[in-house]
XYZ file of C-alpha atoms in Angstrom:
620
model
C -20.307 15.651 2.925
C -19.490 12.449 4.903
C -20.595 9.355 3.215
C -22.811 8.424 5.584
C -26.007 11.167 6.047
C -28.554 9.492 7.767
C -28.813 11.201 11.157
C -27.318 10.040 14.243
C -27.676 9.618 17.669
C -24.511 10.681 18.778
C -20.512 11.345 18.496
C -21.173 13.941 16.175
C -22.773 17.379 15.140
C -25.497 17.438 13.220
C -24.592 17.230 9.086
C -25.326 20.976 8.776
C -23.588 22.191 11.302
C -20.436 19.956 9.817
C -20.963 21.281 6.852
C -20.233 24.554 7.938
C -17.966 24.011 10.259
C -15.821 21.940 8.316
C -14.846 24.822 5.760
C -15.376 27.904 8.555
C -13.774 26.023 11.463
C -13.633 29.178 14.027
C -12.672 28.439 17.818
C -16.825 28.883 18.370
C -17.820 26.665 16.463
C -15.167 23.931 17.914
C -16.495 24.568 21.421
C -20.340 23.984 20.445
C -19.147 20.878 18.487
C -17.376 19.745 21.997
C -20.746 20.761 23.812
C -22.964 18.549 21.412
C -20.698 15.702 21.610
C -20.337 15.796 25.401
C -24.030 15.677 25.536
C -24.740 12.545 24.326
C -23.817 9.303 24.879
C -24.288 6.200 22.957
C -21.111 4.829 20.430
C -21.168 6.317 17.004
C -22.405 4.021 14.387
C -19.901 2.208 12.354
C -21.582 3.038 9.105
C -20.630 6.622 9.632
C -16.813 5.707 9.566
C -16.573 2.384 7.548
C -12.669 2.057 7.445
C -11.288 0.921 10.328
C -7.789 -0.733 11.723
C -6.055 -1.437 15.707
C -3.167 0.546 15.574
C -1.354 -1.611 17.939
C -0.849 -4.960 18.063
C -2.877 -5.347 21.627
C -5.771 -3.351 20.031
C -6.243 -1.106 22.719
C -5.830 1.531 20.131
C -8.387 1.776 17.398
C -9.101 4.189 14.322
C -11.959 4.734 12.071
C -12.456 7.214 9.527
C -14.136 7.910 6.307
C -12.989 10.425 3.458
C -14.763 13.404 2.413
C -13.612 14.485 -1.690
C -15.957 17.048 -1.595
C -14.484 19.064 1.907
C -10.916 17.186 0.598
C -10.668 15.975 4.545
C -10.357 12.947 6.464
C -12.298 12.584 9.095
C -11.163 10.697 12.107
C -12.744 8.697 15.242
C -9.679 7.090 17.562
C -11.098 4.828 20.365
C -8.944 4.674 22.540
C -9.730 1.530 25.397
C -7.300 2.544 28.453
C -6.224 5.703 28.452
C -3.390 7.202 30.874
C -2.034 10.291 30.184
C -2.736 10.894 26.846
C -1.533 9.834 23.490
C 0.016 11.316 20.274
C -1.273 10.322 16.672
C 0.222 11.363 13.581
C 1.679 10.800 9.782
C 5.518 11.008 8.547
C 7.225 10.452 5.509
C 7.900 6.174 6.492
C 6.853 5.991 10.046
C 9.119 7.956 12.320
C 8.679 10.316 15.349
C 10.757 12.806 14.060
C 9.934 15.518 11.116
C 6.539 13.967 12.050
C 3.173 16.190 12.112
C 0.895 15.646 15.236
C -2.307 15.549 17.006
C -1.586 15.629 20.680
C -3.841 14.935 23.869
C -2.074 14.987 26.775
C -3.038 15.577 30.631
C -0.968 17.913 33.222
C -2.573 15.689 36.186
C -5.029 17.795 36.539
C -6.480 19.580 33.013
C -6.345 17.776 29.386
C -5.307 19.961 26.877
C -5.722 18.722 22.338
C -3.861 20.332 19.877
C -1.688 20.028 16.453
C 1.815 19.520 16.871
C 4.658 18.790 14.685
C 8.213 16.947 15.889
C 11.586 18.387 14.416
C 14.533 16.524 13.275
C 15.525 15.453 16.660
C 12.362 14.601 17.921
C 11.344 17.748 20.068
C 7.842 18.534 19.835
C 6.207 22.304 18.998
C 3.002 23.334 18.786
C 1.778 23.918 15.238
C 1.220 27.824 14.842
C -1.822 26.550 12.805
C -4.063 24.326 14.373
C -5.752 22.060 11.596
C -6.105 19.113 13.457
C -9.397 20.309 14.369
C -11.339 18.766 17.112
C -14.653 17.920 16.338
C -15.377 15.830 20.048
C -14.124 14.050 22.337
C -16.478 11.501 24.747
C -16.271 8.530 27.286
C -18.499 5.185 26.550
C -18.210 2.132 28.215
C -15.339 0.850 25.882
C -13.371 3.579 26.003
C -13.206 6.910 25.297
C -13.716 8.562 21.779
C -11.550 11.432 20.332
C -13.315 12.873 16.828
C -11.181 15.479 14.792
C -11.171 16.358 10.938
C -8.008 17.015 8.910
C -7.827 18.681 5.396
C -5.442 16.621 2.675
C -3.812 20.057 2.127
C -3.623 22.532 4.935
C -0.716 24.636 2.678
C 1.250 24.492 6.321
C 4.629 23.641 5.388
C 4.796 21.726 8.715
C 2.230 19.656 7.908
C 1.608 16.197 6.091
C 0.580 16.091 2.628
C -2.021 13.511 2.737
C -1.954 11.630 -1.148
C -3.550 8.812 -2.489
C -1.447 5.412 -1.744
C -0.141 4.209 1.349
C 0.065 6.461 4.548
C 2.267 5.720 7.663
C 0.604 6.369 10.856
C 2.303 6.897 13.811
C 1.184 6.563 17.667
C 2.569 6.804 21.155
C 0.636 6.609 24.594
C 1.582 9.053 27.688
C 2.036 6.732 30.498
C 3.096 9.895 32.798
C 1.353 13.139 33.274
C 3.192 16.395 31.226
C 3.619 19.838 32.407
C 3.645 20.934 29.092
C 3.662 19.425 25.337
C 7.454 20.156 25.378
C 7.709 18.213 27.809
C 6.824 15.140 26.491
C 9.819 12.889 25.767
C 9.488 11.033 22.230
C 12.092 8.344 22.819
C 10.127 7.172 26.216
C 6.905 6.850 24.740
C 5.460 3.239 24.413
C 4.500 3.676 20.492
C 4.849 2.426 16.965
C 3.426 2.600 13.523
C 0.631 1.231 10.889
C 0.492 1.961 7.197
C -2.948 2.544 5.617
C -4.279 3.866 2.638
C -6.276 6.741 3.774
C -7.892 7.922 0.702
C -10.269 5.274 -0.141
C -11.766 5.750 -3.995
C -14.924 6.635 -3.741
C -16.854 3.884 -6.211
C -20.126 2.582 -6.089
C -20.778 -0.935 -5.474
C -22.072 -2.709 -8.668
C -25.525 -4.580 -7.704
C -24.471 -8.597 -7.124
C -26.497 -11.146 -8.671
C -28.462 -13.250 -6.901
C -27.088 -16.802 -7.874
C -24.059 -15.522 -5.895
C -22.140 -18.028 -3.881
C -19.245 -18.255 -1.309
C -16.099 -19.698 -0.711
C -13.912 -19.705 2.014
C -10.041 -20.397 1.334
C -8.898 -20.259 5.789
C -6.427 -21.510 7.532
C -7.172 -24.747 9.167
C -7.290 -23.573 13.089
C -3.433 -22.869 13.068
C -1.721 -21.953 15.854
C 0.305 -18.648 15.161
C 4.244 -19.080 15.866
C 5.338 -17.279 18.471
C 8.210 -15.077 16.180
C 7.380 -11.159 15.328
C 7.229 -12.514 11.286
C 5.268 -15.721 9.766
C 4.146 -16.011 6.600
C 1.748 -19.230 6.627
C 1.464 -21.483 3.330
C -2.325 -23.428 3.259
C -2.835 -25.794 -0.044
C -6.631 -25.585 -0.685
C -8.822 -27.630 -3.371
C -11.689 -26.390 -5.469
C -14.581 -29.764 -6.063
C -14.119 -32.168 -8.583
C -15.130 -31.045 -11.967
C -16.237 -27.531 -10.604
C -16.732 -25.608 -14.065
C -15.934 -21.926 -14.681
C -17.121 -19.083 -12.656
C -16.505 -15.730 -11.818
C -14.937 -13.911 -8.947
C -17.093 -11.023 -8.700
C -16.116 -9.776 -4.784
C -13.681 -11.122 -2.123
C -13.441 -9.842 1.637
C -11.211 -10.772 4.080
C -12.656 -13.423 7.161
C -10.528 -12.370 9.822
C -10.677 -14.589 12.964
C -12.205 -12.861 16.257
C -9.316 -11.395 18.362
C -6.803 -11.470 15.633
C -7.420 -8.375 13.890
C -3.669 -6.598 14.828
C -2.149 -9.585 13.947
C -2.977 -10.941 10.374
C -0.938 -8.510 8.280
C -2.064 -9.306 5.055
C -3.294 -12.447 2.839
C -3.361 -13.696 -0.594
C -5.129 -16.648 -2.517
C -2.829 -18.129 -5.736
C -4.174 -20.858 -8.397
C -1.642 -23.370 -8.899
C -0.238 -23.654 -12.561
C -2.427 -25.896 -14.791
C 0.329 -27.731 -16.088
C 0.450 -30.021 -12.696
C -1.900 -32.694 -12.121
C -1.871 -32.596 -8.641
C -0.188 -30.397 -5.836
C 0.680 -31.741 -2.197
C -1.770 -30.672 0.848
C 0.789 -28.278 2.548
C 0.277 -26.629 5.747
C 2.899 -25.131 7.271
C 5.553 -22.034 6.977
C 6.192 -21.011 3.798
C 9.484 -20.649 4.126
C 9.865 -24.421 5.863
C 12.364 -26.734 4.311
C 8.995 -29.147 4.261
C 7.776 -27.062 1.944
C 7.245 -29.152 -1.323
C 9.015 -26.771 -4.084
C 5.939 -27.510 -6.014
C 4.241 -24.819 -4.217
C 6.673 -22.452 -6.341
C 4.169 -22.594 -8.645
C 1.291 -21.282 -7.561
C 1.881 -17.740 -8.015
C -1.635 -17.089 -10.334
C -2.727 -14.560 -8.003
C -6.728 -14.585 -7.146
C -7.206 -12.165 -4.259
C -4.611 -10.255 -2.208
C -5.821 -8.171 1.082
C -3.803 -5.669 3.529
C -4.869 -4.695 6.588
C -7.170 -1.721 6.506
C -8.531 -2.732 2.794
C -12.302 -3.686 2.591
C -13.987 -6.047 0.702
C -12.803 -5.628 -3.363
C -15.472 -5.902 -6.055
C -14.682 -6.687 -9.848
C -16.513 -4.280 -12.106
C -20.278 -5.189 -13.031
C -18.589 -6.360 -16.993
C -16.074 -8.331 -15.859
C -14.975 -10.899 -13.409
C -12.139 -13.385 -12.560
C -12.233 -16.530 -13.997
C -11.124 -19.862 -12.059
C -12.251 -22.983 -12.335
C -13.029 -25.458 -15.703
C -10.749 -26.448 -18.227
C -7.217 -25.579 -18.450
C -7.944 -23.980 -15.061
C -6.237 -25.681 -11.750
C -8.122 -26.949 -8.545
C -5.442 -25.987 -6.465
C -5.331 -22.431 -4.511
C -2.395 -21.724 -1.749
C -3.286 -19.476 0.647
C -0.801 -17.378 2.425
C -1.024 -15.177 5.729
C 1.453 -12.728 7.227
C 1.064 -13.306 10.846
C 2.925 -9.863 12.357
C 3.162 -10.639 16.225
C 5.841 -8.336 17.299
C 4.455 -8.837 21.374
C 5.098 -12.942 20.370
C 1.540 -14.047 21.650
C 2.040 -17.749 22.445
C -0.704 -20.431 21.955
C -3.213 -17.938 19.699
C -4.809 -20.172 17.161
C -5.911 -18.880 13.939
C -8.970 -19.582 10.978
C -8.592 -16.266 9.160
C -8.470 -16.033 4.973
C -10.311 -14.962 2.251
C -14.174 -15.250 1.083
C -14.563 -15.529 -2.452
C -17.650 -14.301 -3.709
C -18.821 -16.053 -7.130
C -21.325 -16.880 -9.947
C -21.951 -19.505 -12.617
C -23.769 -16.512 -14.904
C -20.850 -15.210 -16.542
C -20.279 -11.574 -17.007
C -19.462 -10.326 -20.507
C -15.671 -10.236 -20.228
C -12.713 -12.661 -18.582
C -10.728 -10.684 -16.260
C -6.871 -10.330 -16.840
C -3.814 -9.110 -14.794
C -0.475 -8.222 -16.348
C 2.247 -7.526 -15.270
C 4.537 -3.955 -15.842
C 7.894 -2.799 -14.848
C 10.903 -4.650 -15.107
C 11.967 -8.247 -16.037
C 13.435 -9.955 -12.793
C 17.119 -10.099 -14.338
C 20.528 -9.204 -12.340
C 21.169 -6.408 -14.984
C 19.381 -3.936 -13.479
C 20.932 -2.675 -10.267
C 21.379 -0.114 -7.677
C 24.796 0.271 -6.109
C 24.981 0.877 -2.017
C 23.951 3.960 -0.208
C 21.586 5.901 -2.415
C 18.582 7.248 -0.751
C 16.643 8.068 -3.824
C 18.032 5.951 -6.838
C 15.195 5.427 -10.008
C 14.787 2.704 -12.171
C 12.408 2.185 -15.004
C 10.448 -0.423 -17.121
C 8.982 0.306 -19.831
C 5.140 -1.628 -22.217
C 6.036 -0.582 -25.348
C 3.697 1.008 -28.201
C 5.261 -1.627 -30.073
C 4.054 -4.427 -27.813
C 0.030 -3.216 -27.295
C 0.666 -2.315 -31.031
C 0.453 -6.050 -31.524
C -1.427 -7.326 -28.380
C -3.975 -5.065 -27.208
C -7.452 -5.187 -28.950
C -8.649 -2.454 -31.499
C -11.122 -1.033 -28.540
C -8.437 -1.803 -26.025
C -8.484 -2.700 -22.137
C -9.947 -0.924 -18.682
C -7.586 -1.240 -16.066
C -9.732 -0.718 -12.887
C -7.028 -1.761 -10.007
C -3.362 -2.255 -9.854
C -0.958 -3.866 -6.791
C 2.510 -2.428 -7.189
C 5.344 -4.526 -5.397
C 9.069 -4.038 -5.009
C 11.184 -5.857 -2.266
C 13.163 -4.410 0.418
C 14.561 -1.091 -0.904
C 11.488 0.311 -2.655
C 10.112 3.755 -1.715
C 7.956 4.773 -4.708
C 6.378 3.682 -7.109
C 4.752 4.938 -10.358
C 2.785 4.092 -13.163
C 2.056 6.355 -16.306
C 0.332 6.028 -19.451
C 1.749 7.877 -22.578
C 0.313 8.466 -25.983
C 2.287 9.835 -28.978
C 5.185 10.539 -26.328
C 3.167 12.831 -24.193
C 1.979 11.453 -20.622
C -1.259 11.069 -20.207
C -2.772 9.840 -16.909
C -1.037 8.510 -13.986
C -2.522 4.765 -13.826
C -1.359 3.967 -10.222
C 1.272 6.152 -7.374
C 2.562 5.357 -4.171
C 4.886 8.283 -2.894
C 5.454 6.107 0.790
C 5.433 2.803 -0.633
C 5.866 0.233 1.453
C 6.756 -3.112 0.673
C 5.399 -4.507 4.275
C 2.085 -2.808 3.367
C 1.065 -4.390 -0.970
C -2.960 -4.515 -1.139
C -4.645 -4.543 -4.493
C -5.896 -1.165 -4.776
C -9.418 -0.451 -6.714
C -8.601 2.397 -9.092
C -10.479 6.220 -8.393
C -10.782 6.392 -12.109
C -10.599 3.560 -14.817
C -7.684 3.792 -17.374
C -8.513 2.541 -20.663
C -4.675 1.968 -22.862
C -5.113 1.159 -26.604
C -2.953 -0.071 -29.118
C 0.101 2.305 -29.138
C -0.031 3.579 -26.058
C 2.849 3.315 -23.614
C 2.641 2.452 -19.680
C 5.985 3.364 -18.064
C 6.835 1.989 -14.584
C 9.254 4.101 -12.290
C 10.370 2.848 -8.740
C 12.469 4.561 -6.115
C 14.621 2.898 -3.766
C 17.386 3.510 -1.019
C 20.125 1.718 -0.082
C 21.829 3.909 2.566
C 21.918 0.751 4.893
C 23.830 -1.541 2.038
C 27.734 -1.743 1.649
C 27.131 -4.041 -2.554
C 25.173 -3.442 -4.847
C 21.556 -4.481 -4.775
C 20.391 -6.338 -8.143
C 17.393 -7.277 -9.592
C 15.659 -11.006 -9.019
C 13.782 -13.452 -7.092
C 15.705 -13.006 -3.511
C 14.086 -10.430 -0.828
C 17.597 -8.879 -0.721
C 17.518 -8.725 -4.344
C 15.030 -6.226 -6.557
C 12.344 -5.792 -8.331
C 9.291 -2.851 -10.194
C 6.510 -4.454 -10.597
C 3.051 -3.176 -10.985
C 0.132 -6.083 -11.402
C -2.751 -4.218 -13.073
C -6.005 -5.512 -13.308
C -8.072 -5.184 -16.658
C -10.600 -6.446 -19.203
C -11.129 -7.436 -21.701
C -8.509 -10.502 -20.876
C -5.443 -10.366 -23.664
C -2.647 -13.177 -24.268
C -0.728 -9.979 -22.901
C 0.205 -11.212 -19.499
C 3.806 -10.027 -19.143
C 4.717 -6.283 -20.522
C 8.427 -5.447 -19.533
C 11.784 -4.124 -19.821
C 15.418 -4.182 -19.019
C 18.563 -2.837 -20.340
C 20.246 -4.192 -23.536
C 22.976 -6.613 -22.344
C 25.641 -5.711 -24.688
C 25.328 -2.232 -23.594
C 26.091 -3.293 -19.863
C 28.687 -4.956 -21.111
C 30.303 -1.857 -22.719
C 29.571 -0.084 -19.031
C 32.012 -2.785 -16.991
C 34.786 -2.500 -20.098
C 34.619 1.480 -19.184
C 34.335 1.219 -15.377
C 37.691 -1.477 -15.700
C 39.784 1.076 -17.464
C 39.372 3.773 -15.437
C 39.637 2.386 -12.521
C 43.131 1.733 -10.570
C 42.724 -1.613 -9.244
C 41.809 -4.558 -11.988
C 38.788 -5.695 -11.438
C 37.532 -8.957 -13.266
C 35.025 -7.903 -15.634
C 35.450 -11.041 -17.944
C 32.633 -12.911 -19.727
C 32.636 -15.761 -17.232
C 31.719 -13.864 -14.221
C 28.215 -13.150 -13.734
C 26.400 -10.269 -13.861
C 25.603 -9.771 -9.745
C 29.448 -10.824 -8.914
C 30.805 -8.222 -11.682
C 28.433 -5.475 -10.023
C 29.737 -6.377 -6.476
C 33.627 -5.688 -7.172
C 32.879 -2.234 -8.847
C 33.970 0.806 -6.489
C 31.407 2.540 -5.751
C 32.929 6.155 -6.578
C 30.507 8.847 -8.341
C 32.040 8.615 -11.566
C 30.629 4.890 -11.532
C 27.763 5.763 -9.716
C 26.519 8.588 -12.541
C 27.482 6.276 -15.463
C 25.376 4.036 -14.398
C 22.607 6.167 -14.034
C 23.150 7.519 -17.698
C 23.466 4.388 -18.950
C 19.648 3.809 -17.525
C 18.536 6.558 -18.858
C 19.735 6.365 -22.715
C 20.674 2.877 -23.754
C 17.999 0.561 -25.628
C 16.338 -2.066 -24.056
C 15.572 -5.408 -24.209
C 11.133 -5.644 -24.447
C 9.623 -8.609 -23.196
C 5.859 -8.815 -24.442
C 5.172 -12.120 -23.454
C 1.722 -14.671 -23.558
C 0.692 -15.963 -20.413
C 2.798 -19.618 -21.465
C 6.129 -16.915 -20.691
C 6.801 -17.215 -24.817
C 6.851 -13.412 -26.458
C 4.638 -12.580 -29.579
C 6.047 -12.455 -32.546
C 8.911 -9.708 -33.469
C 11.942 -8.146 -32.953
C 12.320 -6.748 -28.862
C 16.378 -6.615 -28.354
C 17.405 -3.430 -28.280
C 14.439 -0.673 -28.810
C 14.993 2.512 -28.205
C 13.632 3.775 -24.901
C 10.184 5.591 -25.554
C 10.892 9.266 -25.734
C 8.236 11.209 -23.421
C 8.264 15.088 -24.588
C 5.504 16.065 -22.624
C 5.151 15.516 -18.647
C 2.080 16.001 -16.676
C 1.772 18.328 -14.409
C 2.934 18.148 -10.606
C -0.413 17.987 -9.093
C -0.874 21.489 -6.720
C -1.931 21.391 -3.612
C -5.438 22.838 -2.757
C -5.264 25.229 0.188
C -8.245 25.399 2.281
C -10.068 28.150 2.779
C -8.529 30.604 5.878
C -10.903 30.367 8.634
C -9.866 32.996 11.001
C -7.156 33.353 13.221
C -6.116 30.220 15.293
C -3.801 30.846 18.031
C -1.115 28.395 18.874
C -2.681 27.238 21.622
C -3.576 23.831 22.950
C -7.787 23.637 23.522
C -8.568 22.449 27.047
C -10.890 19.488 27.019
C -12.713 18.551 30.419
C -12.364 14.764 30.135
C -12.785 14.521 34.204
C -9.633 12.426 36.116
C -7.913 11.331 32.728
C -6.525 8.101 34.034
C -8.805 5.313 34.918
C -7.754 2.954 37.602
């Protein structure tokens, strides 16, 4: 069922008949759905698809859909403002036109034809010899014209995309010339690009707010946007004198009129507590006038991506800020993407807080998981699927977990540069439990914090083990871990209650044991390289060759030597106990790779594009 059900006045069939011909889809069906549409004629209500995102920075090109977990589909509305000749929108693995999967519209001049296509490795396109981008309507309004069409997850087609939870790369190019044919059209020519969204929304109900609720806007002060495709924007903001403790209980984005392909994504930090005062900034973040101060004010409050909705805490918890031991200074910063370098376009978009003085029953916490930002954990040059782990120790929730232990209800996972997936997993008595958090397309343009479908509630004992993928095929040295974007990191910030002193739960590989790893790689190798004490770590990895002998030690060394555990309070000093060199956690029992759900066969469905009578497709 879609998640809206009152009835409509338009765009689409009525809910039974999408009911039934979601799972039964037959060529019949498709044409009555087409009839009903073109029958009617007023916009369809935005409650009916409440995601929404531009696909292009112009906006001429906008998508809104909704997710049903019952059907296991997506469905789709694409407005599309001035259409030519047609357009292609899709999904691929990170965002490219080739080995991409397809839905096509596309005019000869004279007819328009829809239909599922797929691209191969050099970009050709075919038409899918099953059609499940199935078109549910198509209709012309005085903005634009409206193409509707449902997609399972799973469609079992091995052409197809497997649509997961975590971030999806969508894919788009307009048809400025009419086609002959769909092989005709030329992929390389098309005027087109990409956006990443996270498709499958969790489905949670919003807890009831209560009604001493107030707002807060953290904006930028009517900025004017530089005129470069990449800005981030630093704004210093102030909370009142004396304002006491409250709760965060809700944030949405305030995005300013006209702007909407451009802001990228946002995030408010709390300064540390340790500083009296912070300077007023308001500039580039990465300015040389940027007071270093800044630095710290990396407490992070609220973090939005484009595509994400408003976030709400759970109805027991909420964030705390304000009162003692709490700063009154918040930095706001803004990704401005403006790849068509608009001049002159001023800017007042951020974040609304929403907040109460009644506190809820528990603090909120986030901690963070993965690895420890430290040089000796690398990846050397030109691997397109290398894997590096962190590791929370049973030893450290042992100690600093409570006895009823913590919900974690949303989690933001981050690498820099090179990441392509990333993982979370909770184990108990060495078996694997529940995933907590996956991203099989990560992206690290694209880091949102994501509400959880499920909470995960980790006692003491249990282990949470953080694996992240990256590729270097584009680097000639080694890529190591630290602060620098061309440097590393796994990191997943989860959000929990109750709050713990736990704020820092992570790994990295015993020193001495590295050590031992550059004494082997010197003696076998011909040339001498200097592996000696006083070299550092990242110059010692960027002499090695890079032969497969070196290459797999590495990797074994990863995968057997003990680590070094930092369980750390939120003042960065570790609890109590011994933490260099644990044994890694031993895991002898993996979930299972999730299987795909095939929908049901409905009927043959010839490869055949399905002619739509859109009238003269281009408007002049």
């Amino acid at each position: 069922r879609m998640q809206n059900s009152r009835s409509k006045p338009c765009s689409c069939p009525s809910l039974k008949l999408r009911e039934v011909a979601s799972m039964y889809f037959t060529m019949v069906a498709a044409f009555l759905v087409i009839l009903v549409v073109a029958l009617q004629g007023s916009a369809p209500r935005e409650s009916d698809f409440p995601y929404k995102v531009p696909l292009d920075p112009q906006g001429l090109l906008e998508l809104s859909w909704n997710v049903s977990y019952p059907e296991q589909a997506v469905h789709f509305q694409l407005l599309i403002r001035q259409l030519q000749f047609g357009l292609l929108f899709g999904m691929s693995d990170r965002g490219e036109f080739e080995n991409a999967d397809l839905a096509v519209l596309w005019s000869d001049g004279h007819n328009s034809y829809f239909g599922d296509a797929w691209s191969d490795a050099k970009g050709q396109l075919h038409m899918d010899s099953q059609q499940d981008y199935q078109l549910l309507g198509a209709r012309r309004a005085p903005e634009g014209l409206y193409l509707l069409f449902r997609r399972a997850f799973s469609t079992c087609d091995p052409k197809d995309y497997l649509i997961e939870d975590g971030t999806v790369h969508l894919i788009y190019g307009i048809l400025e010339k009419p086609v002959s044919s769909l092989q005709a059209i030329n992929i390389s020519a098309l005027h087109g690009g990409l956006q990443r969204v996270q498709l499958l929304k969790p489905n949670i109900s919003i807890p009831e707010l209560p009604s001493d609720m107030k707002t807060m806007e953290i904006t930028a002060p009517d900025v004017v946007i530089p005129s470069q495709e990449t800005t981030y924007w630093c704004y210093v903001a102030e909370l009142p004198a004396g304002f006491p403790k409250h709760h965060i209980i809700m944030y949405e984005p305030v995005v300013t009129a006209g702007n909407e392909a451009l802001v990228h994504h946002m995030e408010v930090f709390q300064c540390a507590a340790e500083f009296d005062s912070f300077p007023h900034y308001n500039g580039p973040c990465d300015s040389k006038m940027k007071p270093d101060r800044l630095n710290y004010c990396r407490h992070v409050l609220a973090a939005w991506a484009m595509g994400a909705q408003a976030f709400y805490y759970p109805e027991e918890a909420g964030l705390a800020f304000g009162g003692p031991g709490s700063s009154r200074y918040l930095r706001l910063e803004i990704h401005y993407h403006n790849p068509l370098v608009f001049k002159g376009r001023r800017d007042s978009s951020g974040i609304r807080l929403y907040y109460t003085a009644t506190l809820r029953p528990y603090d909120a916490g986030i901690m963070e998981l993965g690895l420890v930002y430290t040089p000796v954990m690398a990846i050397p040059p030109g691997e397109d699927n290398f894997i590096l782990t962190g590791y929370c120790t049973d030893k450290c929730t042992q100690l600093a977990l409570p006895a009823a232990g913590i919900r974690i209800f949303a989690s933001q996972l981050h690498t820099h540069l090179a990441g392509r997936k990333v993982v979370t997993v909770l184990s108990r008595d060495g078996r694997e439990r529940q995933v907590v958090n996956a991203d099989g397309h990560y992206s690290p343009h694209f880091q949102e914090i994501r509400m959880l479908k499920e909470v995960v509630a980790v006692f003491p004992g249990d282990e949470l083990i953080t694996t992240c993928t990256y590729n270097t095929e584009d680097r000639s040295r080694a890529t190591v871990g630290g602060f620098g974007i061309l440097e590393e990191m796994c990191v997943n910030y989860v959000h929990y209650y109750p709050q713990t002193q736990l704020e820092l739960c992570k790994s990295a590989v015993d020193p001495g044991y590295l050590r031992r790893y550059f004494n082997l790689v010197n003696r076998f190798n011909d040339e001498e390289i200097c592996m000696c004490p006083q070299v550092s770590v990242p110059e010692q990895f960027y002499s090695i060759p890079w032969n497969t002998f070196n290459r797999d030690v590495l990797k074994s060394l990863y995968s057997f030597a003990p680590i070094s555990v930092h369980c750390n309070k939120s003042s960065a000093v570790r609890f109590p106990g011994e933490w260099e060199k644990q044994p890694l956690p031993s895991i002898t029992e993996r979930l299972p790779e999730p299987v795909p759900r095939c929908p049901p066969a409905s009927g043959p469905q010839p490869a055949a594009p399905e002619p739509l009578n859109l009238g003269q497709l281009r408007r002049d």
